[in-house]
Coordinates of C-alpha atoms in Angstrom, one line a residue:
Chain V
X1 CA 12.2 -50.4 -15.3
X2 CA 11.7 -46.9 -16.4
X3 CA 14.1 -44.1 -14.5
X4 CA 12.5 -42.1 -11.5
X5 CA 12.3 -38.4 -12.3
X6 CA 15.6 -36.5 -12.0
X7 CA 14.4 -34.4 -9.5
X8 CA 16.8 -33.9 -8.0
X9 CA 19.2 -33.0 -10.6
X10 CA 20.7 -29.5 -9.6
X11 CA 22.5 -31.9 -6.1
X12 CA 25.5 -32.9 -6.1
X13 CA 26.7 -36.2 -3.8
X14 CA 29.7 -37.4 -2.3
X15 CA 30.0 -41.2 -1.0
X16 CA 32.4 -41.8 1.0
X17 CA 32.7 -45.7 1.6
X18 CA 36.2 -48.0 1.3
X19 CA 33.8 -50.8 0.2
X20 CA 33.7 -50.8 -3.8
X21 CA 30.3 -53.1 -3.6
X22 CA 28.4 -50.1 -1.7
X23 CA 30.4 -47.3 -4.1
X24 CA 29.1 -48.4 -6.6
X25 CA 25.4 -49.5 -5.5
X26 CA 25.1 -45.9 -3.8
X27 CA 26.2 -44.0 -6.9
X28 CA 24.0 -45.9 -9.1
X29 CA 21.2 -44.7 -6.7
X30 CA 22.2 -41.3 -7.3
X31 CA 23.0 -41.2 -10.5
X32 CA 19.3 -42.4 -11.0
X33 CA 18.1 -39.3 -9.8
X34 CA 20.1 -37.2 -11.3
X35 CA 22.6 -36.3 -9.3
X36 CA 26.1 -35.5 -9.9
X37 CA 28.2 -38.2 -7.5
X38 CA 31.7 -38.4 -6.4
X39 CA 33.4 -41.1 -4.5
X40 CA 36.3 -41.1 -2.2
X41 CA 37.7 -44.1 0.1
X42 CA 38.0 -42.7 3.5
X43 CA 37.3 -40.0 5.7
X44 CA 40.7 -37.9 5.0
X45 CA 39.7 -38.2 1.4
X46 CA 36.5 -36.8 2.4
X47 CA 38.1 -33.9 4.4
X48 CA 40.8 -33.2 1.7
X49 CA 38.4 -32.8 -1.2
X50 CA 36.2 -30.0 0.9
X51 CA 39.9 -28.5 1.7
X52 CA 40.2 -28.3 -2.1
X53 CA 37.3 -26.3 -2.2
X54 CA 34.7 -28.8 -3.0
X55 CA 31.0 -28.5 -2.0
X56 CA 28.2 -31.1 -2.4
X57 CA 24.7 -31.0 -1.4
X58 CA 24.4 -34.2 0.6
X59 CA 27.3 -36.6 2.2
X60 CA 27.0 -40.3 2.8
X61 CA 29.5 -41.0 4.8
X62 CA 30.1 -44.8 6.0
X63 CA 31.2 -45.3 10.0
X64 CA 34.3 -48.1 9.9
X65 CA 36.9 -46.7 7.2
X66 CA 40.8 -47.5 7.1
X67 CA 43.2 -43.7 7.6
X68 CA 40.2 -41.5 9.5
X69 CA 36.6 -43.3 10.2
X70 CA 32.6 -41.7 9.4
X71 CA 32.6 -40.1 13.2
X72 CA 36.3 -38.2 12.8
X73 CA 35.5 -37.0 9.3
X74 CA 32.4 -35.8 10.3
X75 CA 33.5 -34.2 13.4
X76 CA 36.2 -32.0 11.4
X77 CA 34.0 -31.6 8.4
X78 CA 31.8 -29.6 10.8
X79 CA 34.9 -28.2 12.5
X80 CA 35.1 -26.8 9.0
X81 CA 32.4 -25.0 8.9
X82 CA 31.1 -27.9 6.3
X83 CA 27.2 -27.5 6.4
X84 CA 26.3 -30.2 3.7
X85 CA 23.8 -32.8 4.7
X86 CA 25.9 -35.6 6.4
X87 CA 24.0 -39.0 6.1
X88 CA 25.4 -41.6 8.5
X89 CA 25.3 -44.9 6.7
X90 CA 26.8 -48.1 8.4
X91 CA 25.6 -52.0 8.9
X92 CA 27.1 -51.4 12.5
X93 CA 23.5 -51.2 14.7
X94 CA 24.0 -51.0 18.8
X95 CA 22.8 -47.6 20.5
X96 CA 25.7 -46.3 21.3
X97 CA 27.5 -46.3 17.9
X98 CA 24.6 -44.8 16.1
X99 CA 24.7 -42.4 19.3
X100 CA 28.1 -41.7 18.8
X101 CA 27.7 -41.5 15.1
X102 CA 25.0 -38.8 15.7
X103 CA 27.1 -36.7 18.2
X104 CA 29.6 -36.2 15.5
X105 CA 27.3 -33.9 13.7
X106 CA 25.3 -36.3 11.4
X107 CA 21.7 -34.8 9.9
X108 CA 20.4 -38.4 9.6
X109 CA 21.6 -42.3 10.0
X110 CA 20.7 -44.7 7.9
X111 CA 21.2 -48.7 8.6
X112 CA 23.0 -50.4 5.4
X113 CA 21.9 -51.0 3.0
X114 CA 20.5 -47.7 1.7
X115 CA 17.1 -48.4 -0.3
X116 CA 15.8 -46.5 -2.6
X117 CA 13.0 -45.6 -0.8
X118 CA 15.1 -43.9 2.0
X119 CA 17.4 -42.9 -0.4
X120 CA 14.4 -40.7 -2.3
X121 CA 13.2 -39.5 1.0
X122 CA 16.4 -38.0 1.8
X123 CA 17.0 -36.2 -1.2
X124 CA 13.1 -34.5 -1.2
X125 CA 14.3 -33.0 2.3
X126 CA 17.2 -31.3 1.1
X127 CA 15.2 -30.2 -2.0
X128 CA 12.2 -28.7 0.2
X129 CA 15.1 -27.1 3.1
X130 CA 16.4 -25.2 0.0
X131 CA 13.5 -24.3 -2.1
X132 CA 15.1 -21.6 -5.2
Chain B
X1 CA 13.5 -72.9 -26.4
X2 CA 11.3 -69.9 -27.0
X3 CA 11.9 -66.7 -25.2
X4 CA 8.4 -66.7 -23.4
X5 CA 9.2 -70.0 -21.9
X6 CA 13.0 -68.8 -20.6
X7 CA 11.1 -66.1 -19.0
X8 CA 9.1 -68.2 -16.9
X9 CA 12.1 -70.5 -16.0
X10 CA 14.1 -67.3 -14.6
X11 CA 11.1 -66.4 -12.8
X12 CA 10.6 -70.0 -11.2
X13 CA 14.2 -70.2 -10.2
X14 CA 14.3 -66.5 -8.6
X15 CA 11.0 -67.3 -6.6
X16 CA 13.0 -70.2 -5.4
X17 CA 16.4 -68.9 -4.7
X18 CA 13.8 -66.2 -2.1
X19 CA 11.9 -69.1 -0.7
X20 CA 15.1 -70.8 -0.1
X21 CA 16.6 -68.0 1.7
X22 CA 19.3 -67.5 -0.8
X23 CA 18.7 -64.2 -1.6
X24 CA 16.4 -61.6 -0.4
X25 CA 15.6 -57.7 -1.3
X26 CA 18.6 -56.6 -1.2
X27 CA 19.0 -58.0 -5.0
X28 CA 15.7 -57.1 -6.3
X29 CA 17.0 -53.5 -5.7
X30 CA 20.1 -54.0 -7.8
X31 CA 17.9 -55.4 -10.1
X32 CA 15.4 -52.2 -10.2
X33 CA 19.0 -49.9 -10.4
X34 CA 19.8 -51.8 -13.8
X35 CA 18.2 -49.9 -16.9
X36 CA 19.5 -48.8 -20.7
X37 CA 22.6 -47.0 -19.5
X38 CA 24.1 -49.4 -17.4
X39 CA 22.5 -52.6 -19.1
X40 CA 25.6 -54.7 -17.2
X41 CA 25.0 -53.5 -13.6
X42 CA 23.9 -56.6 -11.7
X43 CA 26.2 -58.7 -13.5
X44 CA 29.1 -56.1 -12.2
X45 CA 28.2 -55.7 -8.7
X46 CA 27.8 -59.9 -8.7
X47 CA 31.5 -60.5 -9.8
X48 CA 32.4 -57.8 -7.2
X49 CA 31.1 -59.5 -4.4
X50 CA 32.9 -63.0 -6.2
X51 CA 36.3 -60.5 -6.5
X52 CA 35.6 -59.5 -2.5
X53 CA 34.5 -62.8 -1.3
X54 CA 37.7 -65.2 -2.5
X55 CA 39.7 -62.4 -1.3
X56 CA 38.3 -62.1 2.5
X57 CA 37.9 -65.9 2.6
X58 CA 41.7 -66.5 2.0
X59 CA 42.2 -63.8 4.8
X60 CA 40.0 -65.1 7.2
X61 CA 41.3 -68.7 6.8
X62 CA 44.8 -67.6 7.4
X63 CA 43.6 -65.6 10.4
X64 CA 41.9 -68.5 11.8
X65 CA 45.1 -70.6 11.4
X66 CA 47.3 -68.9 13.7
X67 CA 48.9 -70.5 16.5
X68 CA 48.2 -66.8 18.0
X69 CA 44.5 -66.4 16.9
X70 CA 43.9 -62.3 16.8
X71 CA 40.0 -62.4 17.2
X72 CA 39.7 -58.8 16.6
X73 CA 40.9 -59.6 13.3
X74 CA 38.9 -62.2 12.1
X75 CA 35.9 -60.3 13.0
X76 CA 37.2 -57.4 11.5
X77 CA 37.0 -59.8 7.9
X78 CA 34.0 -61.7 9.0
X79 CA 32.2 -58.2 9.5
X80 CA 33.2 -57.1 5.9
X81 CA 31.9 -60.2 4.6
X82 CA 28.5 -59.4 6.1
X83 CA 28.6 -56.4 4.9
X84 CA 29.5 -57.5 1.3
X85 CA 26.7 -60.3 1.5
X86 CA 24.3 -57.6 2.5
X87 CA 25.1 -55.5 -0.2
X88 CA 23.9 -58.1 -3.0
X89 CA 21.1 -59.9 -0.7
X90 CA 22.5 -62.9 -0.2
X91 CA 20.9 -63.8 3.1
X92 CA 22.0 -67.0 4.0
X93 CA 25.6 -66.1 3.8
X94 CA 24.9 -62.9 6.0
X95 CA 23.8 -64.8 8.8
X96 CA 26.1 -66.9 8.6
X97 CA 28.5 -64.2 9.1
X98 CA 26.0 -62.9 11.7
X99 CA 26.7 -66.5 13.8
X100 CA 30.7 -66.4 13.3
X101 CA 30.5 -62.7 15.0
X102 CA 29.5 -64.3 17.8
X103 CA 31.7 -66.5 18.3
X104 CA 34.7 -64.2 17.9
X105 CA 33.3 -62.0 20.6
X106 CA 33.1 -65.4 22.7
X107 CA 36.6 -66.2 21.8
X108 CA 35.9 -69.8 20.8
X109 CA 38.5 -71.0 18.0
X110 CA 37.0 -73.9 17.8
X111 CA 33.5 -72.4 17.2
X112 CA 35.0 -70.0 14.8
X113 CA 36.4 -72.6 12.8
X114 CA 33.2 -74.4 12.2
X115 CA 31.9 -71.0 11.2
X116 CA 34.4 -70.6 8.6
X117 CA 33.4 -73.5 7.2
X118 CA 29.7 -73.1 6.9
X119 CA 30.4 -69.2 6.0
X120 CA 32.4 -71.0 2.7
X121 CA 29.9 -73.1 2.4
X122 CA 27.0 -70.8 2.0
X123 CA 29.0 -68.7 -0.6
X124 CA 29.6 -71.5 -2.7
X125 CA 25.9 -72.3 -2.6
X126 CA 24.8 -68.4 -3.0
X127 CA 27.9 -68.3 -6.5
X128 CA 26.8 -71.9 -7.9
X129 CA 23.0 -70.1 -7.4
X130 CA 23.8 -66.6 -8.8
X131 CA 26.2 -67.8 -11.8
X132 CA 22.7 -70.2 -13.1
X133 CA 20.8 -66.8 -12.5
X134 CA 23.0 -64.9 -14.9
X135 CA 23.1 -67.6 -17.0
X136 CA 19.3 -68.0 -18.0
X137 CA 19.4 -63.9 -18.2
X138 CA 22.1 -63.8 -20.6
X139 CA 20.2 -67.0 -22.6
X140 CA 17.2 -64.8 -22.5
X141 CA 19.0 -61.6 -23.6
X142 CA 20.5 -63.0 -26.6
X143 CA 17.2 -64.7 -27.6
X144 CA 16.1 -61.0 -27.6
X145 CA 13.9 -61.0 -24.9
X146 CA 14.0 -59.0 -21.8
X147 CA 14.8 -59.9 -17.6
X148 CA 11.2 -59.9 -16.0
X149 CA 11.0 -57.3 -13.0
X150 CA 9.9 -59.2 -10.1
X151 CA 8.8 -57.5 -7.0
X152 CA 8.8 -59.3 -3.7
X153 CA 6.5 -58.7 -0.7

């Protein structure tokens, strides 16, 4: 199957899942499009590379992680001053865990697992909210 | 066997391993992911899921073994083993996960040991299925021809 466009490569990514199937499924995704991916294992990972100074575009962060989980990494990402687009995506589904999810400071949820389709759509809105 | 006919063998056996429930979606989009520079992709992502699979199994059996059963930790595995399943498509052995949730939330051992067994049953169906899969692929391969892309509605 030929490649989609890599329109969006001038983004950068950072995945942050401890579950190697969904690493590597979500950075193939990106890396499809064109854009530059990182991965990391937990939410302190994810808090410690923006620490160092790293900046990415777009976030998807997972919910259940070992060390610091989606919602605590997102709350003191934002506490940060972090204003990347955060993309919630977990299998876990009730109300009130999405809700909670959201109230961290999440731009979107997603269910698991991401599609390509959703994945696209995200990636066009970040693109058109920072047109150069 | 000439490569046209192979072709149409892989396609028969997908179509059936989606009518039987064995797969659904999910692995058509690992399928569209795979291209020229990551030719091995689906087989990779497949012997994760085996890697992940034995691994949670052998936890959850000794979880379910305890004379003290911790519930919250046998659906702690049982919910990474849904989401692993979910992650390659294989269906059946995602709702069999979905059943043995339920179960643990109910705090029925006896219930959750039945579940165990059909959970390691499935898998062994969905590997036996997927293994075959990559088989005819790599026949196909090596006969120089190329994986159909199949699209499922």
């Amino acid at each position: 199957m030929a490649s989609p466009q890599n329109f969006a490569s001038k983004l950068t990514a950072l995945v942050v899942d401890d579950h190697k199937i969904y690493q590597k499924v979500h950075q193939k995704m990106l890396n499809n499009f064109g854009v530059k991916s990182h991965v990391v294992e937990n939410g302190k990972e994810a808090v410690d590379i923006h620490w160092h100074g790293k900046k990415f575009d777009l976030i998807l962060m997972d919910m259940d992680m070992p060390i610091m989980n989606g919602i605590e990494a997102t709350k003191e990402l934002r506490a940060m001053g972090v204003c990347s687009t955060i993309v919630g995506v977990t299998s876990r589904s009730t109300e009130e865990e999405i809700l909670k999810f959201m109230e961290a400071g999440l731009d979107d949820y997603q269910e698991k697992p991401l599609t390509i389709p959703k994945l696209t759509s995200i990636l066009h809105k970040i693109i058109n909210s920072n047109p150069i | 066997m000439e490569v046209g006919q192979m072709q149409r063998q892989w396609m028969g056996y997908m179509k059936s391993l989606f009518m039987e429930g064995f797969l659904d979606g999910q692995f058509l989009q690992l399928q569209q992911l795979q291209d020229e520079n990551n030719p091995e992709f689906v087989v990779e992502v497949v012997s994760l899921f085996f890697e992940d699979s034995e691994r949670i199994l052998k936890d959850l059996s000794f979880a379910v073994d305890q004379q003290s059963v911790d519930f919250k930790k046998i659906d702690a595995h049982v919910h990474q083993f849904k989401g692993s399943s979910a992650s390659i498509g294989a269906q059946r052995v995602k709702n069999a996960c979905i059943a043995f949730r339920n179960f643990c939330e109910e705090q029925n051992i006896d219930a959750c040991r039945s579940c165990l067994q059909q959970v390691k049953q499935e898998y062994i169906h969905v590997k036996n299925k997927l293994e075959t899969l990559l088989r005819l692929e790599q026949q196909i391969v090596a006969a120089g021809g190329s994986i159909p892309m199949m699209e499922w509605n």
